[in-house]
PDB file of C-alpha atoms in Angstrom:
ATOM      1  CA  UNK A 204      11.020  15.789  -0.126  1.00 81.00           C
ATOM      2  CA  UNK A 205       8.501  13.136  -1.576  1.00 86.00           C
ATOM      3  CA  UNK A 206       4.626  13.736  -3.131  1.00 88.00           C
ATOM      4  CA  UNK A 207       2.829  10.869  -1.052  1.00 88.00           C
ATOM      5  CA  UNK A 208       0.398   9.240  -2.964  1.00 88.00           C
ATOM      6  CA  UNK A 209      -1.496   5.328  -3.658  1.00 91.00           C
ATOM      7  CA  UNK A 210      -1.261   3.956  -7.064  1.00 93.00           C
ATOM      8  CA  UNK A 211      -3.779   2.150  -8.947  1.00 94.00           C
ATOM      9  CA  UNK A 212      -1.150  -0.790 -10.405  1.00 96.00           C
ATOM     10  CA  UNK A 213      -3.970  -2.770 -11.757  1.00 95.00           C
ATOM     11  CA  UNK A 214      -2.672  -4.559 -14.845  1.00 92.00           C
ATOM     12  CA  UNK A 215       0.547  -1.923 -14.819  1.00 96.00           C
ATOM     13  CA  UNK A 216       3.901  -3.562 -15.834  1.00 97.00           C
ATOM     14  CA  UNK A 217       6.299  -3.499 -12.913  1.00 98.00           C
ATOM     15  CA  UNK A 218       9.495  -5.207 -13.458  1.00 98.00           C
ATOM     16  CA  UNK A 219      11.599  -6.545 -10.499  1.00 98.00           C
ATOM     17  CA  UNK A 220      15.859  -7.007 -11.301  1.00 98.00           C
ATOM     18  CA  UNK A 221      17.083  -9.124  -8.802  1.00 97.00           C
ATOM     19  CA  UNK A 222      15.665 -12.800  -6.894  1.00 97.00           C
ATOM     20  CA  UNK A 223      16.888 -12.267  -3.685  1.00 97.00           C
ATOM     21  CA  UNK A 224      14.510 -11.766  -0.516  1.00 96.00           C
ATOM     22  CA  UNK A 225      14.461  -8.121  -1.116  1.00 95.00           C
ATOM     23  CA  UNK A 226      13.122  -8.581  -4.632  1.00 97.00           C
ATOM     24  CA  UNK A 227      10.812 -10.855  -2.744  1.00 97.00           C
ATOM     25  CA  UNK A 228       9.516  -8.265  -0.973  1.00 94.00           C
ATOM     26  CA  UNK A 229       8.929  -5.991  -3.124  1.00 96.00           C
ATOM     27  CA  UNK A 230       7.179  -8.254  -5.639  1.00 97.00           C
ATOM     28  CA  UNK A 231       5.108  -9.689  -2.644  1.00 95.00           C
ATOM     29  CA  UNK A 232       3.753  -5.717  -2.179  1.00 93.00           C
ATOM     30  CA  UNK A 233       3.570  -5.558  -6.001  1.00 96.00           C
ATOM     31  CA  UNK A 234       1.227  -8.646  -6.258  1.00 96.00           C
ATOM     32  CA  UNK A 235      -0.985  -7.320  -3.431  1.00 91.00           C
ATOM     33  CA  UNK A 236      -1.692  -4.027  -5.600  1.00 92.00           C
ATOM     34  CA  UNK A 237      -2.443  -6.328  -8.299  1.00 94.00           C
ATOM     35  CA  UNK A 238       0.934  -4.955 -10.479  1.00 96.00           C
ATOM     36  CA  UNK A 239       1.586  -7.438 -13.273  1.00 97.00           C
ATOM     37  CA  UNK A 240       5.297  -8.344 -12.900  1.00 98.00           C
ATOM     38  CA  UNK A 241       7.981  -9.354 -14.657  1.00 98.00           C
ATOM     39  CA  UNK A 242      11.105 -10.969 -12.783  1.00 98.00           C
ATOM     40  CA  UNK A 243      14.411 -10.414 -14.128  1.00 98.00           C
ATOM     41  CA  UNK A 244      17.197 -12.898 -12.283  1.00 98.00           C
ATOM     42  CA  UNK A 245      19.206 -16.072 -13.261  1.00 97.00           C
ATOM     43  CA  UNK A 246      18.169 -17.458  -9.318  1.00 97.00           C
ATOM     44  CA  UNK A 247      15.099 -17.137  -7.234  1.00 98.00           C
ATOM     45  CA  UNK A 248      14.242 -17.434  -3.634  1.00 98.00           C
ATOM     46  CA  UNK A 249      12.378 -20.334  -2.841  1.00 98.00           C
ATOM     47  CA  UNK A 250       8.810 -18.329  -2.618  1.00 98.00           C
ATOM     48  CA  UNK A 251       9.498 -16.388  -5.720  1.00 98.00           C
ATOM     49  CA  UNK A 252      10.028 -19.064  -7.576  1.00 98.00           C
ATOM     50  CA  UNK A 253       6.866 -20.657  -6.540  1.00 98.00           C
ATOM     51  CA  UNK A 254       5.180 -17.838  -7.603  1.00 98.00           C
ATOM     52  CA  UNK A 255       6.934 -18.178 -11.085  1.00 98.00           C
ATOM     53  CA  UNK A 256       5.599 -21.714 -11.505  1.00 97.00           C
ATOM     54  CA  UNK A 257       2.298 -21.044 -10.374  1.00 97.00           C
ATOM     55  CA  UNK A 258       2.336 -18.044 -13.405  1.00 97.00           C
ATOM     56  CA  UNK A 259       2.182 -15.228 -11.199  1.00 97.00           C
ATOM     57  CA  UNK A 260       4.734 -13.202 -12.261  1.00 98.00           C
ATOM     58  CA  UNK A 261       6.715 -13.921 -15.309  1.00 97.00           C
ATOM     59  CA  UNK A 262      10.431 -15.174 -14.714  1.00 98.00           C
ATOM     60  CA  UNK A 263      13.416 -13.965 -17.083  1.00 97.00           C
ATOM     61  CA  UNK A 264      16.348 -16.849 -15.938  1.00 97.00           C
ATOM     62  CA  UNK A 265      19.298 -14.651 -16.572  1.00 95.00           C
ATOM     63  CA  UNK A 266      20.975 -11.917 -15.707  1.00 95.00           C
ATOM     64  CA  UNK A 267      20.175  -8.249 -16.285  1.00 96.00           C
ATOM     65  CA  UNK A 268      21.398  -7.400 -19.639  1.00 94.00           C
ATOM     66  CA  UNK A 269      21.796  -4.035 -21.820  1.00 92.00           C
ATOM     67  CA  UNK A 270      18.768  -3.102 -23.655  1.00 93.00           C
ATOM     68  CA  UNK A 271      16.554  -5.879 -21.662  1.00 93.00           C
ATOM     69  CA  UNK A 272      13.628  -2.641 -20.886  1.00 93.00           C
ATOM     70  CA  UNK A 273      13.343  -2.252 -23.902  1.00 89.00           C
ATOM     71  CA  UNK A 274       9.666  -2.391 -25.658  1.00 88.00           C
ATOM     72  CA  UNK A 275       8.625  -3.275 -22.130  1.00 93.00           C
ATOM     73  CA  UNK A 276       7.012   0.175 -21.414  1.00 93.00           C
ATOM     74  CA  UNK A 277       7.211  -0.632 -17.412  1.00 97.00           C
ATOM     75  CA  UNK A 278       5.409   1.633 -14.979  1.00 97.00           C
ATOM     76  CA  UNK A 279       7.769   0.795 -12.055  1.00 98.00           C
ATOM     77  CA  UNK A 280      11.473  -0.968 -12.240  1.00 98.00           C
ATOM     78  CA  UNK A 281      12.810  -2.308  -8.880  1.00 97.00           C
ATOM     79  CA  UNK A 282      16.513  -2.694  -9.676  1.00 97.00           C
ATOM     80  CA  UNK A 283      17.193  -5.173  -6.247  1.00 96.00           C
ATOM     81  CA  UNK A 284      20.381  -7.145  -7.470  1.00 96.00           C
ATOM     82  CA  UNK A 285      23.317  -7.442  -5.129  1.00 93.00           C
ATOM     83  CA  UNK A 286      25.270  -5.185  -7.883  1.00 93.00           C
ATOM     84  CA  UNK A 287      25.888  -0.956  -7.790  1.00 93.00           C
ATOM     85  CA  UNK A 288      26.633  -1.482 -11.763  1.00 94.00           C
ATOM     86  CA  UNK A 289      23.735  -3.761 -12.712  1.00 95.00           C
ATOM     87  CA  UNK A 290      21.412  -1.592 -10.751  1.00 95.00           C
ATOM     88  CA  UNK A 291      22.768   1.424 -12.242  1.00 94.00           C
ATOM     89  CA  UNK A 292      23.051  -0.222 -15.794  1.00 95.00           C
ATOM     90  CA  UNK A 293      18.988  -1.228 -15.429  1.00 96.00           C
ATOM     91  CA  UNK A 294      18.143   1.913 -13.754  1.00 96.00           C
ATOM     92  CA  UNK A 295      19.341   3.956 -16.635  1.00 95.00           C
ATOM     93  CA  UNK A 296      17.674   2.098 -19.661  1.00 96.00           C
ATOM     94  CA  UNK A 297      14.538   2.434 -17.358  1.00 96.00           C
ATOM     95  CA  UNK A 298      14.356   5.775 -16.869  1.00 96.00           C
ATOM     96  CA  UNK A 299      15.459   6.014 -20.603  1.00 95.00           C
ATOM     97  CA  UNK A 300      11.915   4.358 -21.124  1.00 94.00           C
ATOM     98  CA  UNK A 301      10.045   6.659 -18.714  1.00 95.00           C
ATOM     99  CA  UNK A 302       9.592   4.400 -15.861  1.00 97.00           C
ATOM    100  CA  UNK A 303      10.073   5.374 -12.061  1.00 97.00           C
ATOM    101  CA  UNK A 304      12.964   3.626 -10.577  1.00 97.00           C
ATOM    102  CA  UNK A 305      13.605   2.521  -7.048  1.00 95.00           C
ATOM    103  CA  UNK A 306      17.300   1.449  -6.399  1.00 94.00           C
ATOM    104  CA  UNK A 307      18.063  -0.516  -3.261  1.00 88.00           C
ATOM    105  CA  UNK A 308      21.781   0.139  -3.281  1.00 86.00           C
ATOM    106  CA  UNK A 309      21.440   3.856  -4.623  1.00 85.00           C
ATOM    107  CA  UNK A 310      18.725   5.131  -2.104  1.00 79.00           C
ATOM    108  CA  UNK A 311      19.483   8.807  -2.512  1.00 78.00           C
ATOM    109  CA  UNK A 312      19.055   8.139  -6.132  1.00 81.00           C
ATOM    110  CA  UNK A 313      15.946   6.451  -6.424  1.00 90.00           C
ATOM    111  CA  UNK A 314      12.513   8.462  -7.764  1.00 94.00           C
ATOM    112  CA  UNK A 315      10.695   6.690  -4.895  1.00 92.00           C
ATOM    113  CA  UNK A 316      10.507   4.547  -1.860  1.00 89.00           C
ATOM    114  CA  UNK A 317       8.343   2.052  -0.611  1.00 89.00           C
ATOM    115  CA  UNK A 318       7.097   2.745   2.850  1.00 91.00           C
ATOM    116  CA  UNK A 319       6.503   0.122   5.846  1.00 91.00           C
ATOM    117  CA  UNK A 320       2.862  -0.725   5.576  1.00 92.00           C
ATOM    118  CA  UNK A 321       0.278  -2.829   7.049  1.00 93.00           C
ATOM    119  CA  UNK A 322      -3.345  -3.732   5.978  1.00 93.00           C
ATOM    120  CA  UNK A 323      -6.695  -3.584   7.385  1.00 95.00           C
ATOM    121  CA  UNK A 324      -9.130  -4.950   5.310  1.00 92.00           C
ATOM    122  CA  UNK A 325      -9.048  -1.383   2.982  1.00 91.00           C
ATOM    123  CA  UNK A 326      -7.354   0.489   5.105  1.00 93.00           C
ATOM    124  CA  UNK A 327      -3.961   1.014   4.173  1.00 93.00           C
ATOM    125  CA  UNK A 328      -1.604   2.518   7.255  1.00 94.00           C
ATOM    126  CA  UNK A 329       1.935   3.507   5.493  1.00 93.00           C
ATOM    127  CA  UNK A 330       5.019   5.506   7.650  1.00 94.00           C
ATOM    128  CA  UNK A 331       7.842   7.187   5.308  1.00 91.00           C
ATOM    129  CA  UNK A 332      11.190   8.474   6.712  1.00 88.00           C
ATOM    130  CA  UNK A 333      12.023   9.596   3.430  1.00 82.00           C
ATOM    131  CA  UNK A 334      14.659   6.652   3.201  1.00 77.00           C
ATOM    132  CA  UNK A 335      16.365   8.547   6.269  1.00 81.00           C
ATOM    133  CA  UNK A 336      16.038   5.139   8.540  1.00 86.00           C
ATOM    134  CA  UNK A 337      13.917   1.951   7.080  1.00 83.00           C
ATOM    135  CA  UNK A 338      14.419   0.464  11.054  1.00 90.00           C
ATOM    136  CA  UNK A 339      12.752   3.411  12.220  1.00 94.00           C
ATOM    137  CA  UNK A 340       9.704   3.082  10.233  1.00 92.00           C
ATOM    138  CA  UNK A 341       9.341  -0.657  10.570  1.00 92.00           C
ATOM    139  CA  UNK A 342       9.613   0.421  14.228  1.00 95.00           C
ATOM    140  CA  UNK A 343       6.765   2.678  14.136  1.00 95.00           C
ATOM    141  CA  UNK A 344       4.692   0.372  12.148  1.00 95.00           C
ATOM    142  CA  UNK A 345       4.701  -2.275  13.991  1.00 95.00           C
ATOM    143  CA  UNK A 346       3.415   0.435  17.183  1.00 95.00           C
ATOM    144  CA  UNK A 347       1.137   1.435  15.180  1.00 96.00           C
ATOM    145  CA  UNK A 348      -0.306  -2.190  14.369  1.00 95.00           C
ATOM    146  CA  UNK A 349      -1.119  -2.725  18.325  1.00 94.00           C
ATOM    147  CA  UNK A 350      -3.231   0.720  17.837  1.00 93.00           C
ATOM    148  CA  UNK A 351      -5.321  -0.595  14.842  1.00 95.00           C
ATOM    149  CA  UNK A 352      -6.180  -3.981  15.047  1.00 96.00           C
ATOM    150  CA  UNK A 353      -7.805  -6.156  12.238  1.00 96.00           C
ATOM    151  CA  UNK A 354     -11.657  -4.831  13.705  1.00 96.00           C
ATOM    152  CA  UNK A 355     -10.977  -1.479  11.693  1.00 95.00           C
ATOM    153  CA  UNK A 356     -11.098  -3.372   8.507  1.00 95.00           C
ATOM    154  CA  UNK A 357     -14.215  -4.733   9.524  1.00 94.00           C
ATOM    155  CA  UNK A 358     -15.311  -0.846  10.241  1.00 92.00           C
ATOM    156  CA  UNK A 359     -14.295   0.301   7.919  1.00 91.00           C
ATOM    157  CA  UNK A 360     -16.740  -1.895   5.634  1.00 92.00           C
ATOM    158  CA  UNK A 361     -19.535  -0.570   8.106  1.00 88.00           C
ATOM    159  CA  UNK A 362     -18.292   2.833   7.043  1.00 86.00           C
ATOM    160  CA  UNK A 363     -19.238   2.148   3.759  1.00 86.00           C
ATOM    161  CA  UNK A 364     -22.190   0.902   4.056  1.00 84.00           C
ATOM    162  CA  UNK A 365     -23.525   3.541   6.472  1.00 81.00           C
ATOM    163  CA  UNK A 366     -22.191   6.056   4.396  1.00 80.00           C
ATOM    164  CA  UNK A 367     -24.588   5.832   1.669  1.00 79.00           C
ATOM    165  CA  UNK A 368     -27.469   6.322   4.542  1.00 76.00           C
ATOM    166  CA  UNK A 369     -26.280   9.236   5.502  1.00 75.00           C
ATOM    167  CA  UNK A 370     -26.403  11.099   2.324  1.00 75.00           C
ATOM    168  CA  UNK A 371     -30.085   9.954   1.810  1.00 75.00           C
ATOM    169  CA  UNK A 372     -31.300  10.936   5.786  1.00 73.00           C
ATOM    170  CA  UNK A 373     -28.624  14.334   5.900  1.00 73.00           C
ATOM    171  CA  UNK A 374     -29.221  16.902   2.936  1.00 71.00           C
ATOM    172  CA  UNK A 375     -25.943  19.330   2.940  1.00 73.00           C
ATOM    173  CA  UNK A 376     -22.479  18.634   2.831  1.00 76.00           C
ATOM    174  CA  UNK A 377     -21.776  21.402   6.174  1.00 74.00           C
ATOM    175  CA  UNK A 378     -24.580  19.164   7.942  1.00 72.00           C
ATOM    176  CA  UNK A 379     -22.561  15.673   6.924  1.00 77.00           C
ATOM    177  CA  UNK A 380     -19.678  17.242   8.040  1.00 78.00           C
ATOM    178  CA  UNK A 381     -20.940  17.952  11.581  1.00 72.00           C
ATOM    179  CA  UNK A 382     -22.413  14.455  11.947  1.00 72.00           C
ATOM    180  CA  UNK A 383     -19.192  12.756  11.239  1.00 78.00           C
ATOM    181  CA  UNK A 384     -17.133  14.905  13.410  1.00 76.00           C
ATOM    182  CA  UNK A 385     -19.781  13.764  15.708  1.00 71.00           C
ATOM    183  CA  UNK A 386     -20.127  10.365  14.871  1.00 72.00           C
ATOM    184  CA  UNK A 387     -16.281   9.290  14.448  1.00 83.00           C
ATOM    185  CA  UNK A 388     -15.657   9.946  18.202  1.00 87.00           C
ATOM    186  CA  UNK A 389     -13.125   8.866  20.175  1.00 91.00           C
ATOM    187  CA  UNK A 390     -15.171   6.581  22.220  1.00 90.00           C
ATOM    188  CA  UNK A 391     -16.707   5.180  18.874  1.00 90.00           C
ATOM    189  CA  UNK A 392     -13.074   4.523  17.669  1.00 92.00           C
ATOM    190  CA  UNK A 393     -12.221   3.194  21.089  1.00 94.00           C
ATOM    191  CA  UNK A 394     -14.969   0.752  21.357  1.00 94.00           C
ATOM    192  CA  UNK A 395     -13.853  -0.906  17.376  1.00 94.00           C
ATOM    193  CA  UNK A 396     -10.613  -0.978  18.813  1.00 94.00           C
ATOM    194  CA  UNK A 397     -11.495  -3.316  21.507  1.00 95.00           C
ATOM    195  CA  UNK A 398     -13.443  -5.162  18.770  1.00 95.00           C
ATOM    196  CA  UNK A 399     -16.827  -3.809  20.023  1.00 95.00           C
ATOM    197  CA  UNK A 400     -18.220  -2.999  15.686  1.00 93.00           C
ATOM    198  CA  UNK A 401     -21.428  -4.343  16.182  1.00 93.00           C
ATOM    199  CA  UNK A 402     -21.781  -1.484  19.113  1.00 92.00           C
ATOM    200  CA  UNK A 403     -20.087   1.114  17.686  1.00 90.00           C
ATOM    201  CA  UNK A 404     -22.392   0.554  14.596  1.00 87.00           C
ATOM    202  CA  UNK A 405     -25.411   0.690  16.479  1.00 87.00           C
ATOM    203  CA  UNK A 406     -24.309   4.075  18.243  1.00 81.00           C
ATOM    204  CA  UNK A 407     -24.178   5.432  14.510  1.00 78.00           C
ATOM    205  CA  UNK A 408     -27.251   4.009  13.283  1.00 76.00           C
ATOM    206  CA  UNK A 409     -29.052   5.290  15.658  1.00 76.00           C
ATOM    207  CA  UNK A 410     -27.294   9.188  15.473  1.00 67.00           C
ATOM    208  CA  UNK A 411     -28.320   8.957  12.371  1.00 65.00           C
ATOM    209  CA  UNK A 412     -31.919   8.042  13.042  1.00 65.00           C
ATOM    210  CA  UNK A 413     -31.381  11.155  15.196  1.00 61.00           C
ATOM    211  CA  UNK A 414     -30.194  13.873  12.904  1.00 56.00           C
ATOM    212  CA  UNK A 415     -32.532  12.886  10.061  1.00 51.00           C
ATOM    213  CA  UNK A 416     -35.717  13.223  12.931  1.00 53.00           C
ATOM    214  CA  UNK A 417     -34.411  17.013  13.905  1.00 51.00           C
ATOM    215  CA  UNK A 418     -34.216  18.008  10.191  1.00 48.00           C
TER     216      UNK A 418
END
C-alpha cells in the first residue's frame, strides 16, 4: 500500500539511468516539477538529447557504472535501462545514498511509482493502481480528461482569486465552510465544464455579495 503525496522537486537532484523513451518520460514529468536532472546513458532518444544540448538536464555519455551515485546526494533515482543487473546494480548504490528508487523492470521492488497524470493549469488529476495495471490507469486518465477540460485551470485561477474575498466578506471558518459547499455546486462545476467561467464566476461573486449582506 502507497502514502500518496506531491513533491516540491524544485532544485532537488533526480537522476535518470537509462536514454530510452521511458527515461524520456520520466525526465519529461521530472522537468515539469522543476527536478534538476542528471542523465546517466551512453545513447539518447532524439528529444532527450535535445534537451541535453539545450542544458536542461545534464548528460553522463556512458554507461551506468559502480560507485557513479556517489557524492551525488539524489532525491529520486529512476533506474530505466533495458538491464535487470544495471538497474539493480544503480538501485542499490542509491538507496545506499538515501535516495527513493523507482525500478522499471523491478516494479514490486521499487519505493514508488509514478502515476498517469494530466494538467490543468494547477490542477493536478493523478490515478494509481499501485503498479497493479499501468494500461488501466492510462485508461482511466484519459476518461477522466473528457470530464475536466482545460476551463478548470482557468477556474481554478478564479478560485484563487475569489478566495481571498471571501475571507474578508465571511468571518468564521464553519460559515466559509457552508458557503463553499454552497458555492462549488454541481451546476457551478457543470457550467466551467462547458467552458461557461465567466458565468460561473459571476454566480459566486454575487453569493458572496449575498452572504456578506445577511451577516
Amino acid at each position: 500500500m502507497f502514502y500518496p503525496m506531491n513533491l516540491d522537486l524544485t532544485g532537488r537532484r533526480c537522476i535518470v539511468v537509462g536514454g530510452g523513451k521511458v527515461a524520456e518520460r520520466k525526465v519529461m514529468g521530472l522537468l515539469t516539477a522543476g527536478g534538476s536532472i542528471t542523465l546517466i546513458a551512453p545513447k539518447l532518444t532524439e528529444r532527450l538529447l535535445e534537451l541535453a544540448q539545450a542544458g536542461l538536464v545534464d548528460w553522463y555519455e556512458l554507461n551506468y557504472m559502480e560507485g557513479m551515485l556517489k557524492g551525488m546526494n539524489p532525491l529520486l533515482v529512476f533506474c530505466a535501462t533495458d538491464s535487470r543487473e544495471v538497474n539493480e546494480l544503480a538501485a542499490i548504490e542509491a538507496r545506499e545514498a538515501g535516495a527513493l528508487v523507482n525500478d522499471v523492470t523491478e516494479p514490486e521492488m521499487t519505493d514508488f511509482t509514478v502515476p498517469a497524470s494530466f494538467r490543468r493549469g494547477d490542477l493536478l488529476v493523478t490515478v494509481s493502481t499501485e503498479g497493479a495495471s499501468p494500461g488501466f490507469a492510462r485508461a482511466m486518465r484519459r476518461e477522466l480528461e473528457q470530464k475536466f477540460p482545460e476551463s478548470f485551470g482557468l477556474w481554478l485561477e478564479k478560485l484563487k482569486e475569489m478566495r481571498l474575498e471571501m475571507k474578508e466578506k465571511l468571518a468564521g471558518s464553519e460559515e466559509r465552510q457552508d458557503f463553499w459547499r454552497q458555492a462549488l455546486s454541481p451546476r457551478v462545476l457543470e457550467l466551467v465544464r462547458n467552458g461557461a467561467v465567466a458565468q460561473a464566476e459571476a454566480e459566486i461573486r454575487n453569493a458572496i455579495t449575498d452572504v456578506g449582506t445577511e451577516s
